[in-house]
Coordinates of C-alpha atoms and ligand atoms in Angstrom, one line a residue:
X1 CA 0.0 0.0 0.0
X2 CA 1.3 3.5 -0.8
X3 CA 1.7 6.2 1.3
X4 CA 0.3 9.1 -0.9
X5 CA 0.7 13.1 0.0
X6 CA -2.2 15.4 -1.6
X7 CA -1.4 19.4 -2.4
X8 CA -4.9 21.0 -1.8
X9 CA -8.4 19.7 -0.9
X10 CA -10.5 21.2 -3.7
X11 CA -13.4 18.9 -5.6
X12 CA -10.0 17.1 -7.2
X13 CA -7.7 16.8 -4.2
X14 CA -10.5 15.4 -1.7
X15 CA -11.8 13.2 -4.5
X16 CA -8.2 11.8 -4.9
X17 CA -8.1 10.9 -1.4
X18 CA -11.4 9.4 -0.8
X19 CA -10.7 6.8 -3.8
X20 CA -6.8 6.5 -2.8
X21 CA -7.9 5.8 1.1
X22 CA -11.0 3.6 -0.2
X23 CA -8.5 1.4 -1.5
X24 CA -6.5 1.1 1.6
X25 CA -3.7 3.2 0.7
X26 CA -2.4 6.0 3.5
X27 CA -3.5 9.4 2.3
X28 CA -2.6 12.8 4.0
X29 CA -4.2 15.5 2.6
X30 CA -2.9 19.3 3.1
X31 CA -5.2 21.9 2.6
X32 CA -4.1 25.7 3.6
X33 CA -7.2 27.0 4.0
X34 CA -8.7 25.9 8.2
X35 CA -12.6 25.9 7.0
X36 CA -14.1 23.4 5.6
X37 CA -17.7 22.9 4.1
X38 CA -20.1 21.9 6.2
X39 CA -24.3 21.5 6.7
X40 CA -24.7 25.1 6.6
X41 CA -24.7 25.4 2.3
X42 CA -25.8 29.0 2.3
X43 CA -23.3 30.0 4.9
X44 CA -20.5 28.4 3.1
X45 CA -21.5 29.6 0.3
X46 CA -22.3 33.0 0.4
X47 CA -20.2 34.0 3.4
X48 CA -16.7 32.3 3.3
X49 CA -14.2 34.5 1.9
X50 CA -12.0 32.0 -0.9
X51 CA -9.4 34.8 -2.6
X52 CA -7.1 31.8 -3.8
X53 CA -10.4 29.6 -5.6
X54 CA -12.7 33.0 -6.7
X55 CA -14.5 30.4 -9.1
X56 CA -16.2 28.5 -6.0
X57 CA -18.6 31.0 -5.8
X58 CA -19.1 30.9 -9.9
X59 CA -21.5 28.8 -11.3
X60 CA -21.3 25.7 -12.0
X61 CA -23.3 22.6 -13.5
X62 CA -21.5 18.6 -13.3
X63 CA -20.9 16.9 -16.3
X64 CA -21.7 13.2 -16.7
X65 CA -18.3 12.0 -15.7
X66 CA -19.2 13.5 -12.4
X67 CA -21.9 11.4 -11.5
X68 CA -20.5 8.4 -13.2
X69 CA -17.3 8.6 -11.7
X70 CA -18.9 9.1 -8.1
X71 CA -21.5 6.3 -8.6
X72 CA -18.8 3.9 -9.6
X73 CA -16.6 4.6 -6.4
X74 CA -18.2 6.5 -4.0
X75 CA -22.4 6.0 -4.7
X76 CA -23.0 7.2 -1.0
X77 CA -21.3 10.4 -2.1
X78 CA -23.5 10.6 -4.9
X79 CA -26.7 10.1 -2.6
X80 CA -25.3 12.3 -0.4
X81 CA -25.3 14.8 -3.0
X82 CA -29.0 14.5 -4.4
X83 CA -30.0 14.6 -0.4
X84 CA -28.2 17.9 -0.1
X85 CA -30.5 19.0 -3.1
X86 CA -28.4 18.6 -6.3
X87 CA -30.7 18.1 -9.2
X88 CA -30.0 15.4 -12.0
X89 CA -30.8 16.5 -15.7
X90 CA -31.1 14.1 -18.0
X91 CA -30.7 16.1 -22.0
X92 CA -33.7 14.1 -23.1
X93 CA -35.8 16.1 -20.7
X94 CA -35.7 18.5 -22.9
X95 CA -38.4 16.9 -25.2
X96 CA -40.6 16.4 -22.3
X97 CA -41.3 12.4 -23.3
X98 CA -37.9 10.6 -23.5
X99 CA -37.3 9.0 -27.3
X100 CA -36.5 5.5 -27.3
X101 CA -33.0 4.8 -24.8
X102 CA -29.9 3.8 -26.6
X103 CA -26.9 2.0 -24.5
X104 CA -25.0 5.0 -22.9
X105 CA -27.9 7.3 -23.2
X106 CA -28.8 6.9 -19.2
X107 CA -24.9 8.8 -18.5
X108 CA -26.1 11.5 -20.0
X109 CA -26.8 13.9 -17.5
X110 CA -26.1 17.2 -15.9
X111 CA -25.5 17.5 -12.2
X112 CA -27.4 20.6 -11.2
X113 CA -26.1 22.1 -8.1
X114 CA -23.6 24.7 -6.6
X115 CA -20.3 23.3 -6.3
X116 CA -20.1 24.2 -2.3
X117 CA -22.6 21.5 -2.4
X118 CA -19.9 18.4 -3.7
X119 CA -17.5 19.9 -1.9
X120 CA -19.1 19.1 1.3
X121 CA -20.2 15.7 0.4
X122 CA -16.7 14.6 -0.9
X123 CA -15.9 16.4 2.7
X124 CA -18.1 14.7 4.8
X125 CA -17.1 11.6 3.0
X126 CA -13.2 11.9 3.5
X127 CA -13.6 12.7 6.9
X128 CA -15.1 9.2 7.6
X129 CA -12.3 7.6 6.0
X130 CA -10.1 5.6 8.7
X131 CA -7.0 5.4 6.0
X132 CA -7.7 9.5 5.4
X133 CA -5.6 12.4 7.6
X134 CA -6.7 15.5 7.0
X135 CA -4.8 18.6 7.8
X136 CA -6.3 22.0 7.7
X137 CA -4.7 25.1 8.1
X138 CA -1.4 23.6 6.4
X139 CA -0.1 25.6 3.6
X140 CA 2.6 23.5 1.8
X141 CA 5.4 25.3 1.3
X142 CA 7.7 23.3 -0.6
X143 CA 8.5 19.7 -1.6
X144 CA 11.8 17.7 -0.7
X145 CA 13.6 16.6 -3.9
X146 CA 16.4 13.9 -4.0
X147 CA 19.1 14.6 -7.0
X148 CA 19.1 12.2 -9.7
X149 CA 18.0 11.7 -13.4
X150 CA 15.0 12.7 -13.2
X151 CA 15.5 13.9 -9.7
X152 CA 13.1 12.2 -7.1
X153 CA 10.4 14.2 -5.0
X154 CA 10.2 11.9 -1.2
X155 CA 7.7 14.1 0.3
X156 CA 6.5 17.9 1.1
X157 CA 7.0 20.6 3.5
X158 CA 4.6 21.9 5.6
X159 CA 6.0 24.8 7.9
X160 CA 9.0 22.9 10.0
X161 CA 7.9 20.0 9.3
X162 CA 9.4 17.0 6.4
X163 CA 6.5 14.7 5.7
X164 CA 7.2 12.4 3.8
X165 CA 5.5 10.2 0.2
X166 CA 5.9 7.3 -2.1
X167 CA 3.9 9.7 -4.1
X168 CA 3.0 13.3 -4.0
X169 CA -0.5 14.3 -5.8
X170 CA -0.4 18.3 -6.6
X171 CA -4.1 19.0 -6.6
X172 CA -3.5 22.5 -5.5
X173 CA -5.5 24.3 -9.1
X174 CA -5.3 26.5 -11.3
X175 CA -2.6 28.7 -9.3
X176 CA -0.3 25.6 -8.3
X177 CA 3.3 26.6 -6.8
X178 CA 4.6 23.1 -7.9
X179 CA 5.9 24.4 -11.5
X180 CA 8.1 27.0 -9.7
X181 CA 9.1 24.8 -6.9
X182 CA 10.4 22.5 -9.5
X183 CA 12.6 24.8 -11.5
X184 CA 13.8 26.3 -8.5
X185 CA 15.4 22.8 -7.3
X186 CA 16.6 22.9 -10.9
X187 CA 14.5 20.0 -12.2
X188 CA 13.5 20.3 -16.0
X189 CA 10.6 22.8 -16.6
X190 CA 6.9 21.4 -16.7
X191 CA 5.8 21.7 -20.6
X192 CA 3.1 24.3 -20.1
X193 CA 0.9 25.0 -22.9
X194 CA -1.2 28.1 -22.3
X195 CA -4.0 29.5 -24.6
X196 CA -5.6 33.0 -23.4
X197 CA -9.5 32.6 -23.2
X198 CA -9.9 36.8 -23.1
X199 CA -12.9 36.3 -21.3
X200 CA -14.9 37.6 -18.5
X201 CA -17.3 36.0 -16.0
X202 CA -20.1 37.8 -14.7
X203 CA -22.8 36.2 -12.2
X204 CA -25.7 36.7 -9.9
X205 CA -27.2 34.5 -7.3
X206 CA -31.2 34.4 -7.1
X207 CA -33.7 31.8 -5.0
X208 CA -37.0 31.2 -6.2
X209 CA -39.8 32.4 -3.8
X210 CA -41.5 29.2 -2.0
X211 CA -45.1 31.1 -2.8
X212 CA -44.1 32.4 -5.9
X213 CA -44.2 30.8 -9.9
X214 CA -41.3 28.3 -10.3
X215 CA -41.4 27.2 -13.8
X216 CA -40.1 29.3 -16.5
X217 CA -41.6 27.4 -19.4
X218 CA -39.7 25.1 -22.4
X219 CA -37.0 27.9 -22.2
X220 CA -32.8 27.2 -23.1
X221 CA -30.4 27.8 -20.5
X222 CA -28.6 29.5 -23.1
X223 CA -28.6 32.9 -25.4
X224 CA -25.9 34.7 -26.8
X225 CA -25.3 38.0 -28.7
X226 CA -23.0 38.9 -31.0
X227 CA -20.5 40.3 -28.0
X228 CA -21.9 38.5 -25.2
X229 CA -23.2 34.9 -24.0
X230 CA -26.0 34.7 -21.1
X231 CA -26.8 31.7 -19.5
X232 CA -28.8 30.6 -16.2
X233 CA -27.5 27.7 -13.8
X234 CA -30.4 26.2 -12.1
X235 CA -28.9 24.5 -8.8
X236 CA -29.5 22.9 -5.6
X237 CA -32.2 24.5 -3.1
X238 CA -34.2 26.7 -5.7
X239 CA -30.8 28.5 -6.3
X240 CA -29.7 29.4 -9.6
X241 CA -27.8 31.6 -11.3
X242 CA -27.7 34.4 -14.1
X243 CA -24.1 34.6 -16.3
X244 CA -22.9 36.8 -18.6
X245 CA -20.0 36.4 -20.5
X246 CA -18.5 39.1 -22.3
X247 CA -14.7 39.9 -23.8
X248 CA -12.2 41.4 -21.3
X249 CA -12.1 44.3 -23.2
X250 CA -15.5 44.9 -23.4
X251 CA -15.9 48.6 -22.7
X252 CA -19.3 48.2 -20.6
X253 CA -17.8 45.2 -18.7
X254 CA -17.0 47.4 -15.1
X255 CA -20.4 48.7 -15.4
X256 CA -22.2 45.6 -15.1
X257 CA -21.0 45.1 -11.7
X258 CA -24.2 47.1 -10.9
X259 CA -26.9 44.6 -9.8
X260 CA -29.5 46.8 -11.5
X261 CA -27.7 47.3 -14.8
X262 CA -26.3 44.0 -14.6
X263 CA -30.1 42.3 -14.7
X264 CA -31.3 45.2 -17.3
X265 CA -29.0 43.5 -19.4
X266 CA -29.5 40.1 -18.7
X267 CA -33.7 40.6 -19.3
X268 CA -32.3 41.4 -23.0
X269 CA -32.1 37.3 -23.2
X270 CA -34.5 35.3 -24.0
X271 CA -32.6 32.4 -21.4
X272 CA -32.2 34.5 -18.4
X273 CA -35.2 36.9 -18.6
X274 CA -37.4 33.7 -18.5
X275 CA -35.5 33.1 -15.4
X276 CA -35.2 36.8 -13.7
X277 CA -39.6 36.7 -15.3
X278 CA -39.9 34.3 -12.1
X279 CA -39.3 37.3 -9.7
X280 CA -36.5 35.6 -7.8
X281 CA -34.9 36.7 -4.3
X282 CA -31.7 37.9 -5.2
X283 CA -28.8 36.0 -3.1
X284 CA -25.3 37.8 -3.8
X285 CA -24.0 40.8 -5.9
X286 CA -22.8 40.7 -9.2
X287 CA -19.6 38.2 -8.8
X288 CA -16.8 39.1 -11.5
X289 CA -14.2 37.0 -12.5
X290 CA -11.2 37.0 -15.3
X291 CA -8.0 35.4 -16.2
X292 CA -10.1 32.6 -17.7
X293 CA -7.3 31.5 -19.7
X294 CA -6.8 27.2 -21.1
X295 CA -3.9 25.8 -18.9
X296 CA -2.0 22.3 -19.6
X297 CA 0.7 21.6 -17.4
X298 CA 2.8 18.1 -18.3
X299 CA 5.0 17.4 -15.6
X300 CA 7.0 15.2 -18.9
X301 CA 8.7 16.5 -21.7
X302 CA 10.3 14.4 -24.4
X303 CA 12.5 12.8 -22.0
X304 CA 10.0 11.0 -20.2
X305 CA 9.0 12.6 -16.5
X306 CA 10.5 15.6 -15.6
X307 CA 10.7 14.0 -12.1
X308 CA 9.4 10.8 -10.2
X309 CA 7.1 10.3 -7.3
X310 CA 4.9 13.6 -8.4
X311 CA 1.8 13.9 -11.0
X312 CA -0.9 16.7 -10.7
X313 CA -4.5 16.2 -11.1
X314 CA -7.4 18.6 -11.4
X315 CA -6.8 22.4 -12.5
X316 CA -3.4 21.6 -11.4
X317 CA -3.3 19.6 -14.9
X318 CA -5.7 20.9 -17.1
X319 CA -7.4 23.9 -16.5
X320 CA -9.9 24.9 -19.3
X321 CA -11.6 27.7 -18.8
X322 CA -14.9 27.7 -17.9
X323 CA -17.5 28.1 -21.0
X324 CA -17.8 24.2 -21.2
X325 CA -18.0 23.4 -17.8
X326 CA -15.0 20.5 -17.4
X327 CA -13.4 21.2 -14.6
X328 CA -14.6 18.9 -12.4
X329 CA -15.3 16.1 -14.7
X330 CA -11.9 16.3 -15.3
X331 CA -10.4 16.2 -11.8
X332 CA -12.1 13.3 -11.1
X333 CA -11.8 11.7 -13.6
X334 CA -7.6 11.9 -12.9
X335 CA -8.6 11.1 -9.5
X336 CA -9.8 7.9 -10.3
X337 CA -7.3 7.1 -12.7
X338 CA -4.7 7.5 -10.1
X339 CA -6.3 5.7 -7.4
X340 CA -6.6 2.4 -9.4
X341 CA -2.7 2.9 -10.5
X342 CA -1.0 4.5 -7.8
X343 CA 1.4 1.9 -7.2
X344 CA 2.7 1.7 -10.6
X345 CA 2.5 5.7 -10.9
X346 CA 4.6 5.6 -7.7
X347 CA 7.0 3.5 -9.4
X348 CA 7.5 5.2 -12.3
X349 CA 4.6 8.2 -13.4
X350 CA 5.3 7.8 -17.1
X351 CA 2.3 5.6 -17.3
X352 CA 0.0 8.4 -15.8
X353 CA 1.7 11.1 -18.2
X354 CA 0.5 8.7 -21.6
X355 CA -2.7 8.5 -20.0
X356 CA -3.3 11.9 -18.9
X357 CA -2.3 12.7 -22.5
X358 CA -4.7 9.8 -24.6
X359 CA -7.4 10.8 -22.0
X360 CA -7.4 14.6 -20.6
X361 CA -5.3 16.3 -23.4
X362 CA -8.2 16.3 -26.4
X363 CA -10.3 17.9 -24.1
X364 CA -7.8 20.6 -23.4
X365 CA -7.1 20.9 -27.6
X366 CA -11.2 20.9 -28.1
X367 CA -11.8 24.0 -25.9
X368 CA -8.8 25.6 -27.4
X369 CA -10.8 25.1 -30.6
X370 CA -13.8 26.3 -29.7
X371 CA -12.4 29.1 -28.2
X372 CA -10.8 30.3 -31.3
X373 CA -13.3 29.7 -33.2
X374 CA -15.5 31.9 -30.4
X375 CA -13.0 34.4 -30.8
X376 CA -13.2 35.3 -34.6
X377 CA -16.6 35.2 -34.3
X378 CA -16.7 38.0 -31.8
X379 CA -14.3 39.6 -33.1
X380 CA -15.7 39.8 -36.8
X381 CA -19.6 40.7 -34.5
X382 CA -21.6 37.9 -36.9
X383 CA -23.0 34.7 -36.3
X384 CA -21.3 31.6 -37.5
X385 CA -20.6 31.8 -41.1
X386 CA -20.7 28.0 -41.0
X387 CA -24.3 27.4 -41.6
X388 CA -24.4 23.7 -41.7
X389 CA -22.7 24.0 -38.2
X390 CA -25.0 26.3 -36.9
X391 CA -28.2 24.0 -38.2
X392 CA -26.4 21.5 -36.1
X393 CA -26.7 23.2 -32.6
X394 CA -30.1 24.2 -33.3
X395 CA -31.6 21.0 -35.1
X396 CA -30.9 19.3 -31.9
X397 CA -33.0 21.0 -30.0
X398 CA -35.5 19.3 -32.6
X399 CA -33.5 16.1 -33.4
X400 CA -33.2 13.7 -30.1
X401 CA -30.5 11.7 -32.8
X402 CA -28.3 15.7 -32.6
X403 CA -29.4 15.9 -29.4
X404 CA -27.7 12.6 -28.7
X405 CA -24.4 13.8 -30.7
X406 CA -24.2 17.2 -29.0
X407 CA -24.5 15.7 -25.8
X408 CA -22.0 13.2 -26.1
X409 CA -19.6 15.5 -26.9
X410 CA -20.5 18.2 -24.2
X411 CA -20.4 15.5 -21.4
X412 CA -16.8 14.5 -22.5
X413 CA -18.1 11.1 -24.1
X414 CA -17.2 11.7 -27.7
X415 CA -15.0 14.1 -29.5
X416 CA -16.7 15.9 -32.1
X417 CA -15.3 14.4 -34.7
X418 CA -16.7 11.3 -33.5
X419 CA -20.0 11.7 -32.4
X420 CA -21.2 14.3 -35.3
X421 CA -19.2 12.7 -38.1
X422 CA -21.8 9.8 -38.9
X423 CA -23.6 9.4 -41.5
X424 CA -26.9 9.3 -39.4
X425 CA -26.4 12.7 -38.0
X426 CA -25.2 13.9 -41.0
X427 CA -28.7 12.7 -42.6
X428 CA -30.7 13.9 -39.6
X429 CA -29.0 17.7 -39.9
X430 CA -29.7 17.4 -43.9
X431 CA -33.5 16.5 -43.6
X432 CA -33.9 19.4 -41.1
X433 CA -32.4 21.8 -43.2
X434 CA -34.7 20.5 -46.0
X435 CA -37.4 21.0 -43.4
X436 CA -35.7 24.7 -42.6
X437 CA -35.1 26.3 -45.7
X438 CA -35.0 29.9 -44.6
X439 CA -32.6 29.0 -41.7
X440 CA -29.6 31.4 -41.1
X441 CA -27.8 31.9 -38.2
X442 CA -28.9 34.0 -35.8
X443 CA -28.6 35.7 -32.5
X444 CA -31.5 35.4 -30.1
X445 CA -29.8 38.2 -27.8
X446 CA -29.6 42.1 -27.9
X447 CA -27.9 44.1 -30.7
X448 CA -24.8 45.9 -29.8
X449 CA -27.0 49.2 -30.1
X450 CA -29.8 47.9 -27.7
X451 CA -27.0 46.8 -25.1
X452 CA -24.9 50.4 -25.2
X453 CA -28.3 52.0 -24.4
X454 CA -29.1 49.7 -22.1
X455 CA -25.5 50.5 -20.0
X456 CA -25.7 54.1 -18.7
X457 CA -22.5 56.3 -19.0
X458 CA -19.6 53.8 -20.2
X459 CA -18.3 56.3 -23.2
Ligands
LIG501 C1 -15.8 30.9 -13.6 C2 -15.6 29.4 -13.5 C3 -16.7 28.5 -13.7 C4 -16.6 27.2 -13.7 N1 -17.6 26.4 -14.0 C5 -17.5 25.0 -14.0 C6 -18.5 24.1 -14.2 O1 -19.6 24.6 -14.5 N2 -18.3 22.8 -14.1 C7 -17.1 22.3 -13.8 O2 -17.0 21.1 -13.7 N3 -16.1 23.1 -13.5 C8 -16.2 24.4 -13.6 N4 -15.1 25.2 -13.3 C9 -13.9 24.6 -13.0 C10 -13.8 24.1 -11.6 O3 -14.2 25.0 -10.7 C11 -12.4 23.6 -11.3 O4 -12.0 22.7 -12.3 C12 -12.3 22.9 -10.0 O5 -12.7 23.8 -8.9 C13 -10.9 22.4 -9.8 O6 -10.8 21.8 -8.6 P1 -9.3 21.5 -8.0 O7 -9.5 20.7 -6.8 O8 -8.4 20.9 -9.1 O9 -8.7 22.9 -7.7 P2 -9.2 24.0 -6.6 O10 -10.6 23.9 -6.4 O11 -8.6 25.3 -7.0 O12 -8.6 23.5 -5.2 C14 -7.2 23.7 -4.9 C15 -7.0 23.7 -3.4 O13 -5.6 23.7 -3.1 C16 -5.4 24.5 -2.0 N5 -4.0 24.9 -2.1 C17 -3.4 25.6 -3.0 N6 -2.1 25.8 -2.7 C18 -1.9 25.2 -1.6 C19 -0.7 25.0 -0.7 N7 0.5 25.5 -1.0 N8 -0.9 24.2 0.4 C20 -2.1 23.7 0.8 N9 -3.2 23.9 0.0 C21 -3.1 24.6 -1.1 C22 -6.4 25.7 -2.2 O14 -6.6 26.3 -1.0 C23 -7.6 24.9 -2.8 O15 -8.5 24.6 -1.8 C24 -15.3 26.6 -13.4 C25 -14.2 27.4 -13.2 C26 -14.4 28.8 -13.2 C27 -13.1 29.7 -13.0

């Protein structure tokens, strides 16, 4: 059995843990911040200042890997998490009547919930495992590194004190020290790939009222503009939440920081003002976020590991940012990757770097797509120019065979490629464009000229 170190106890390092320490093997996890989440969802939510994770008050929805992953290894986790009021979403709902089940088709489903709400699940969880140590309040500061070709890491430092692993997990996010650390014991560099996302995160809380309406019809959760995306997260507890997305150097972006200005504009789309139509209780401010940028950090270069008895998992690893919602799906996903290999990984991590790279990497290279292709698109103000492509997002809202296609890929079953390159779909898109002849794409959100005068004194 392995003794095994974990850097940080986000979704990814306590999901590490609890499958590592389910297994038998000896887990300390260090986390530097002293709280952790608890019963109390709304307090932990709303009032516990995170500067070092400002996405955990974000919104968030859980991707099929998720729930399949947590089923698998942990199913009292997962009923833990639909007791605490996290909502399964299956995409079929959509068409009210489910069409006929394929294989596969029951994985695909949103978890619908606030991410505080997994967080104290996988918490809870941990802390009942015997094989689990948990230590709060411990920032690591560095890790101890033997010389050698590569050079070795034996365990971490946590103030005065030399604790030491067979294996170190960095699970520490998007901001992880580990990179630096390395270079600075003069180990070869990580291969970092970074892609800049340029976009901002804007969000609001709101609870439905218990006396007032609660359904806002057969609406999408989605809408964009030519400049801007809007979306609504409906989560645990009658929570959701209203999100706009917008370019960092959006001009209007500092004035939508105004709660009042903020939901002028997001009544402007058709997916949120169905929402905001529901007169909700507002919960929080307007929550801002940036540096949203696409993150892959290989601790292996050519040469095989840049050093032994390390990997990263979680944002640590891949970090996409946050449009397609993978985080999570990811981090566990790694997590359980390394709890059935850890002894070999301990051994020697180059079988965790191939997998990381058949497994996680396309993911990484399929936002990076997107988000260029996102990018000229703004940047040129007009819909897709691709209008085969564009008949494909919308026909599935039609087409339960597209609807099948789109969802495999969002839920990280099926590269695109894949899943929309069959001659069924392609039929399926053909007959509804035969069905659709006046389609072009379209924006269902505000003109440029309708959102300036909606945004009082940004000139
Ligand atoms: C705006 C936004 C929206 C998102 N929406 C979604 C979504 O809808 N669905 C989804 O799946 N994902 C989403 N994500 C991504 C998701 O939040 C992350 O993938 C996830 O939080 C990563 O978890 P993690 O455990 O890897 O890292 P983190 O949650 O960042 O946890 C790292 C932990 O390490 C600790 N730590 C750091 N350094 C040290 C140290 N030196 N010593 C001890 N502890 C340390 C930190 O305190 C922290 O608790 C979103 C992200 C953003 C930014």
């Amino acid at each position: 059995m392995a003794r095994v170190a974990v850097l940080g106890g986000g979704i990814s390092g306590l999901g590490a843990a609890l499958m590592l320490g389910r297994r038998g093997h000896s887990v300390t996890l260090f986390e530097q911040d002293a709280r952790q989440a608890g019963d109390d969802l709304d307090r932990d939510f709303f009032h516990w200042d995170r500067p070092r994770i400002p996405q955990a008050v974000q919104p968030h929805s859980f991707l099929a890997p998720v729930r399949t992953v947590l089923r698998t290894e942990a199913p009292d986790v997962y009923a833990d998490l639909l007791a605490r009021g996290a909502r399964e979403y299956h995409e079929f709902d959509w068409f009210g009547v489910h069409p006929l089940h394929r294989a596969g088709d029951e994985d695909l489903m949103t978890l619908r919930t606030r991410r505080i709400v997994l967080e104290a699940a996988l918490t809870a969880a941990v802390r009942r495992e015997r094989t689990v140590e948990v230590r709060r309040g411990c920032r690591v500061r560095a890790l101890t590194i033997e010389e050698g070709r590569p050079a070795q890491v034996t365990g971490l430092q946590v103030g005065a004190e030399l604790h030491q692993a067979d294996l170190v997990v960095d699970a520490s996010g998007r901001r992880s020290p580990v990179p630096a650390w390395l270079i600075a014991a003069g180990c070869r560099p990580p291969v970092v790939d970074s892609h800049r996302a340029g976009i901002a995160y804007l969000c609001r809380w709101y609870r439905l009222r218990a006396d007032g309406p609660r359904d806002p019809g057969r609406v999408k959760t989605g809408s964009a503009a030519p400049f801007a995306l809007a979306g609504v997260f409906p989560s645990d507890n009658d929570t959701f939440a209203v999100n706009l997305v917008l370019s960092t150097g959006d001009p209007t972006r500092g004035a939508l920081t105004d709660p009042a200005v903020f939901e002028a504009a997001a009544r402007r789309f058709p997916a949120t003002a169905a929402w905001l139509g529901l007169a909700p209780e507002p919960q929080s401010a307007v929550l801002a976020m940036a540096g949203l940028d696409n993150l892959w950090t290989a601790l292996a270069d050519d040469d095989g590991p840049v050093v032994t008895g390390l990997v990263n998992a979680g944002d640590s690893l891949i970090h996409t940012n946050p449009t397609l919602g993978q985080g999570a799906a990811l981090g566990l996903r790694a997590a359980q990757y390394l709890a059935t290999h850890v002894d070999q990984i301990a051994a020697d991590p180059v079988v965790y770097h191939t997998w990381t790279t058949k497994a996680l990497r396309p993911w990484f290279d399929a936002q990076v797509t997107v988000d260029r292709a996102n990018e000229q698109r703004l940047a040129e103000c007009s819909p897709s120019s691709d209008r085969r492509a564009a008949a494909l997002a919308a026909c599935a809202y039609d087409d339960p065979v597209v609807m099948r296609a789109r969802a495999q890929v969002r839920h990280l079953l099926r590269l695109a490629h894949d899943a929309y390159g069959t001659d069924e779909v392609d039929r399926h898109v053909t007959a509804w464009l035969v069905a659709h002849p006046d389609f072009t794409p379209t924006y269902d959100g505000p003109t440029r000229d309708q959102w300036d005068a909606l945004i009082p004194d940004w000139k």
